[in-house]
Short mmCIF file of C-alpha atoms and ligand atoms in Angstrom, two decimals:
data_model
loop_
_atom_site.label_atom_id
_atom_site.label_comp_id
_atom_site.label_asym_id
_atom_site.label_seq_id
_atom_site.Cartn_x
_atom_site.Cartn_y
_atom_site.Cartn_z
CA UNK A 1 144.56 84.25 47.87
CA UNK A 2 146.93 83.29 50.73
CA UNK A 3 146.30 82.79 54.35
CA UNK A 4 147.80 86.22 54.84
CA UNK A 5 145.84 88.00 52.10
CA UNK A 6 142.96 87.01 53.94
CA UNK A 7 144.11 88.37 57.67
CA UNK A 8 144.44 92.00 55.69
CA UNK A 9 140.98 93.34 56.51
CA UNK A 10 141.72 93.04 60.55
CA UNK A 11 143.80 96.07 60.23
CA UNK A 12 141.17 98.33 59.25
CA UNK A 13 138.60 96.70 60.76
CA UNK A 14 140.24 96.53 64.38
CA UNK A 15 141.78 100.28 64.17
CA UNK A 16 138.55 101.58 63.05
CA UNK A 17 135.40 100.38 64.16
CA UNK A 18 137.09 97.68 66.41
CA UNK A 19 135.92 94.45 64.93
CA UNK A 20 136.02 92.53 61.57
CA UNK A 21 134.94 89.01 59.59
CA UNK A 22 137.38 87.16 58.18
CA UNK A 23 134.91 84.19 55.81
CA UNK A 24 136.90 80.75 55.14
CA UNK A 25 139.55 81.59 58.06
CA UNK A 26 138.49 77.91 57.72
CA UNK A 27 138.53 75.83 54.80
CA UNK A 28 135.41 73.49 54.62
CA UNK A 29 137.88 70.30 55.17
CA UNK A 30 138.94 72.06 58.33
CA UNK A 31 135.83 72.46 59.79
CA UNK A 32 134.71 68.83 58.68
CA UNK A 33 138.19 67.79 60.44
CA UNK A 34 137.04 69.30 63.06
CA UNK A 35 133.27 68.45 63.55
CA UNK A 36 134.40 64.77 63.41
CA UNK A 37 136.52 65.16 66.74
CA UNK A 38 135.13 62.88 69.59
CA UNK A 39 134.49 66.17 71.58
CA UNK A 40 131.78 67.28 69.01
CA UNK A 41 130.87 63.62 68.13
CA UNK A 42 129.34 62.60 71.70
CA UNK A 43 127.52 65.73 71.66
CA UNK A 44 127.31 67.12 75.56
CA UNK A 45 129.39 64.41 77.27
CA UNK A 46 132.60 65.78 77.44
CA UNK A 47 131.33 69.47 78.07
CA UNK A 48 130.92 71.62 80.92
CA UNK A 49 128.40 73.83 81.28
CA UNK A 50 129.63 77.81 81.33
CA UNK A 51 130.11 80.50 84.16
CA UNK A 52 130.17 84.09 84.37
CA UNK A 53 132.91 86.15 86.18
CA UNK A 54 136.38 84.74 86.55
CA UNK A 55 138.00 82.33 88.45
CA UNK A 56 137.13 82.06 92.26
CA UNK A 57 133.71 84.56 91.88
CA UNK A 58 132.68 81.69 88.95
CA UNK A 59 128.84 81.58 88.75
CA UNK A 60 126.21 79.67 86.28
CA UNK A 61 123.57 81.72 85.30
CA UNK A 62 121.25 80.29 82.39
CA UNK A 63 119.72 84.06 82.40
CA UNK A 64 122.80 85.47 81.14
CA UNK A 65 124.49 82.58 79.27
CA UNK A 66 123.45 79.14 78.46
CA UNK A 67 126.05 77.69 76.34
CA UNK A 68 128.51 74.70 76.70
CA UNK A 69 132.59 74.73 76.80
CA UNK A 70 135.48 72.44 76.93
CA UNK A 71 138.70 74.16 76.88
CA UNK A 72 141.43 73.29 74.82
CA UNK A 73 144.60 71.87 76.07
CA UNK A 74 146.85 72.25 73.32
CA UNK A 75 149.57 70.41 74.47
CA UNK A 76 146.84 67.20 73.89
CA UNK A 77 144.75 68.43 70.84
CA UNK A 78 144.19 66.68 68.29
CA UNK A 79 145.69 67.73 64.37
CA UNK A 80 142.52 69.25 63.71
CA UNK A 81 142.92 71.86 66.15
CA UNK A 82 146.07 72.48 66.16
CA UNK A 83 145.62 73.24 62.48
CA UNK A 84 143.64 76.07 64.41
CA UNK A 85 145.95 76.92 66.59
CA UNK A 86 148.11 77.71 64.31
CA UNK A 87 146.32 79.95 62.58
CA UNK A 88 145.44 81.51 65.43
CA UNK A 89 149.42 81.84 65.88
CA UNK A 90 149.58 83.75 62.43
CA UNK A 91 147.12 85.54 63.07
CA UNK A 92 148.79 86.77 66.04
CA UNK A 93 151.91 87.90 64.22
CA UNK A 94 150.01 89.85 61.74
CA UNK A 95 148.07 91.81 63.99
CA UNK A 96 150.57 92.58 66.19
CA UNK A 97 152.66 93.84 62.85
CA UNK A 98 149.89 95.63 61.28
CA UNK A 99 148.70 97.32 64.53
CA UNK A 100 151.94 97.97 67.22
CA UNK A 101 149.96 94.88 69.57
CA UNK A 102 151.89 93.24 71.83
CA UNK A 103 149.71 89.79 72.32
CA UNK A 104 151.71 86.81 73.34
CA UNK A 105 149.06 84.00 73.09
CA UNK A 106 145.71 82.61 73.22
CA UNK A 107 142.91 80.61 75.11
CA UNK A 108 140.43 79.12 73.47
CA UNK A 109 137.30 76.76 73.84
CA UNK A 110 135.19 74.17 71.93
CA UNK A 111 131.79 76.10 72.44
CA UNK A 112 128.34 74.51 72.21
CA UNK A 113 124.66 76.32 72.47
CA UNK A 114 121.86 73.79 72.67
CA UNK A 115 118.61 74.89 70.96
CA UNK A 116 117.29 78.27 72.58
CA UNK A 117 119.87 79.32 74.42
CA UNK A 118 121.73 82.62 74.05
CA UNK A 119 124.62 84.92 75.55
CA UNK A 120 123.01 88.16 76.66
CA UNK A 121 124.79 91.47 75.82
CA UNK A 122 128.05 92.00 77.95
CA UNK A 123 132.03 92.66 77.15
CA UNK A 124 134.52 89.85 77.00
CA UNK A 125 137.10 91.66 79.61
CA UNK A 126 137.06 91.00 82.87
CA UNK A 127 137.34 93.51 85.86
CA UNK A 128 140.05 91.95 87.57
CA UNK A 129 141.78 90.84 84.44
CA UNK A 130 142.90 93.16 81.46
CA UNK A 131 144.78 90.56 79.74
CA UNK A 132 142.32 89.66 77.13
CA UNK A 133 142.78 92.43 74.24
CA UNK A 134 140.83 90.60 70.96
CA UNK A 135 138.00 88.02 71.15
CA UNK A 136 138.31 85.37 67.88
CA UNK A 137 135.61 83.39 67.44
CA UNK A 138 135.26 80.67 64.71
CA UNK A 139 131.69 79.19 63.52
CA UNK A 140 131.73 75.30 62.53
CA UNK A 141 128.18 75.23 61.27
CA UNK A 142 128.05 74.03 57.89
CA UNK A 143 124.49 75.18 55.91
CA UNK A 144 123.29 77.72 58.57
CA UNK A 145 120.00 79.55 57.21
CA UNK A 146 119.18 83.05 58.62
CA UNK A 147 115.87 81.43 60.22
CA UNK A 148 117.80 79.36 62.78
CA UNK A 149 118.73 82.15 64.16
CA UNK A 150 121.87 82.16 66.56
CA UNK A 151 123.61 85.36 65.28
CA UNK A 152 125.88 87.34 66.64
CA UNK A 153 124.88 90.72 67.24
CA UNK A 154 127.93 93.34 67.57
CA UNK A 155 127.22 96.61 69.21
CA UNK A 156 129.62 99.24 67.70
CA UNK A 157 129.43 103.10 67.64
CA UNK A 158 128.14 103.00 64.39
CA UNK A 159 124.96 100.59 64.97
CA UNK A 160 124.25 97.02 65.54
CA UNK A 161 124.95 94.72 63.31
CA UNK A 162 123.83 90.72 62.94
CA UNK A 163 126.75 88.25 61.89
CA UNK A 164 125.71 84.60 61.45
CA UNK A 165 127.77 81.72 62.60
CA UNK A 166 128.83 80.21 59.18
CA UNK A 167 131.17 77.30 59.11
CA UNK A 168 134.87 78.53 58.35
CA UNK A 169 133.27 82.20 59.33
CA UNK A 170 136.04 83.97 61.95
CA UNK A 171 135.10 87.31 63.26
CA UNK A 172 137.83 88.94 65.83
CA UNK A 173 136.82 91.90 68.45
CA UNK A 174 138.31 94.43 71.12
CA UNK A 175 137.55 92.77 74.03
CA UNK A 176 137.83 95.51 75.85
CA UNK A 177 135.43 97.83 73.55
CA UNK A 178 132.82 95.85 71.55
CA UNK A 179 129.34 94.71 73.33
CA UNK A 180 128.02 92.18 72.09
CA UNK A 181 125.42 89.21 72.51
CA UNK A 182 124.17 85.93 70.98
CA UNK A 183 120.99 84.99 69.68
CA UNK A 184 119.09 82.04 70.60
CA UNK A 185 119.31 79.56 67.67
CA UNK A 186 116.39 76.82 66.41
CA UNK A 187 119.72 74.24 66.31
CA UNK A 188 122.61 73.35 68.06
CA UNK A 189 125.33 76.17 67.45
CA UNK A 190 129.48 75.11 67.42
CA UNK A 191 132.18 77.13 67.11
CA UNK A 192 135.79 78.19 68.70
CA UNK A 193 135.85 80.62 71.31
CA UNK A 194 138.80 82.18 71.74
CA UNK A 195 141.33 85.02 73.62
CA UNK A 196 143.67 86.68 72.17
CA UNK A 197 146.16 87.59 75.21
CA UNK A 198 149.10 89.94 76.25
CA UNK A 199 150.64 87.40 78.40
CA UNK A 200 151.13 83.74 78.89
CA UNK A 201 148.51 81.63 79.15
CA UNK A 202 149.77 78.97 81.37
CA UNK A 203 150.59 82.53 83.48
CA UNK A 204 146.90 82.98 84.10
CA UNK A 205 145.36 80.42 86.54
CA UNK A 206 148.56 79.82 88.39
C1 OGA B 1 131.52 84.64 74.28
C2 OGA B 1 130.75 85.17 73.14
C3 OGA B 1 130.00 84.98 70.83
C4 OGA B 1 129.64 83.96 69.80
O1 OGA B 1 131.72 83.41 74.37
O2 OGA B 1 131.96 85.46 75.12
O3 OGA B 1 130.35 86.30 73.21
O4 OGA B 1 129.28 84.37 68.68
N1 OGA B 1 130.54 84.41 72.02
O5 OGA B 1 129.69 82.77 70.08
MN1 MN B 2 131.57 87.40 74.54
#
């Protein structure tokens, strides 16, 4: 199967019930790439811990969310993740061709949940800011049993649903559409967190 092949199912899954799972978006040698990255390495050091709201009405709030970020700068990342990027970039292309999108580019973060925390239910758009149209969010966590917990629950018309955050696992969402929260987890939980956007994204904090 190519890389395309496996980018197929986000055009039913988007137009119809607004999210879908791509497994092995990430090959296991990609995610191993990736774990081994300083960033993930030193654990907490070089991460920040995350807000809610946007921009200047920033807040932290360990009721709502309690993870970790570090945003990526991709002019400075490291192979690894630009081998993401990339296939974010791809990705991108196909979507737009499959479903008449018009995104331009992408934000993402290096994500971390410590032990216990979670991300209660909300919607990845902003009020003051439309620009995000599809959350993609990649899991890097290689042997993940359904007893440590951390899943992502999706909220769509049709029921809730659990996903769990496998290494390589991407799923991809209408930001503007799809609730959705996650689960506190009995172990540290990594992934890429990322924005799929209809405008530049050196356009948005200018
Ligand atoms: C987020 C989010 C989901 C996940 O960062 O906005 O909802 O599975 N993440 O990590
Ligand atoms: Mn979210």
């Amino acid at each position: 199967m190519t890389f395309t092949d496996k980018l197929n199912p986000l055009a039913d899954g988007l137009a119809g019930h607004g999210f879908a799972v791509i497994d092995d978006f990430l090959l296991p040698d990609e995610v191993t790439a990736i774990l081994q990255l300083d960033e993930f390495q030193n654990g907490l050091l070089q991460f920040k811990k995350a807000g809610i709201g946007h921009q200047q009405e920033k807040q932290i709030n360990e009721g709502v969310r309690g993870d970790y970020i570090q945003w990526i700068d991709r002019a400075t990342a490291m192979p690894a993740i630009q081998a993401y990027l990339e296939k974010l970039n791809t990705l991108i292309g196909f979507v737009n061709q499959a479903l008449y999108l018009s995104l331009k580019d992408y934000e993402v973060h290096l994500t971390q949940y410590p032990p216990g925390t979670f991300y209660k239910r909300h919607l990845d758009q902003f009020k003051k800011d439309d620009h995000r149209k599809l959350s993609a969010i990649c899991y890097l966590n290689t042997n993940w049993k359904p007893e440590e917990g951390g899943q992502l629950r999706l909220y769509p018309e049709t029921g809730a649903l659990d996903i769990l955050p496998e290494a390589g696992k991407l799923v991809c969402f209408r930001s503007d559409l799809l609730e959705h929260e996650v689960l506190p987890a009995t172990r540290t939980r990594l992934s890429l967190t990322g924005w799929l956007l209809d405008q530049h994204a050196d356009l948005r904090h200018l």
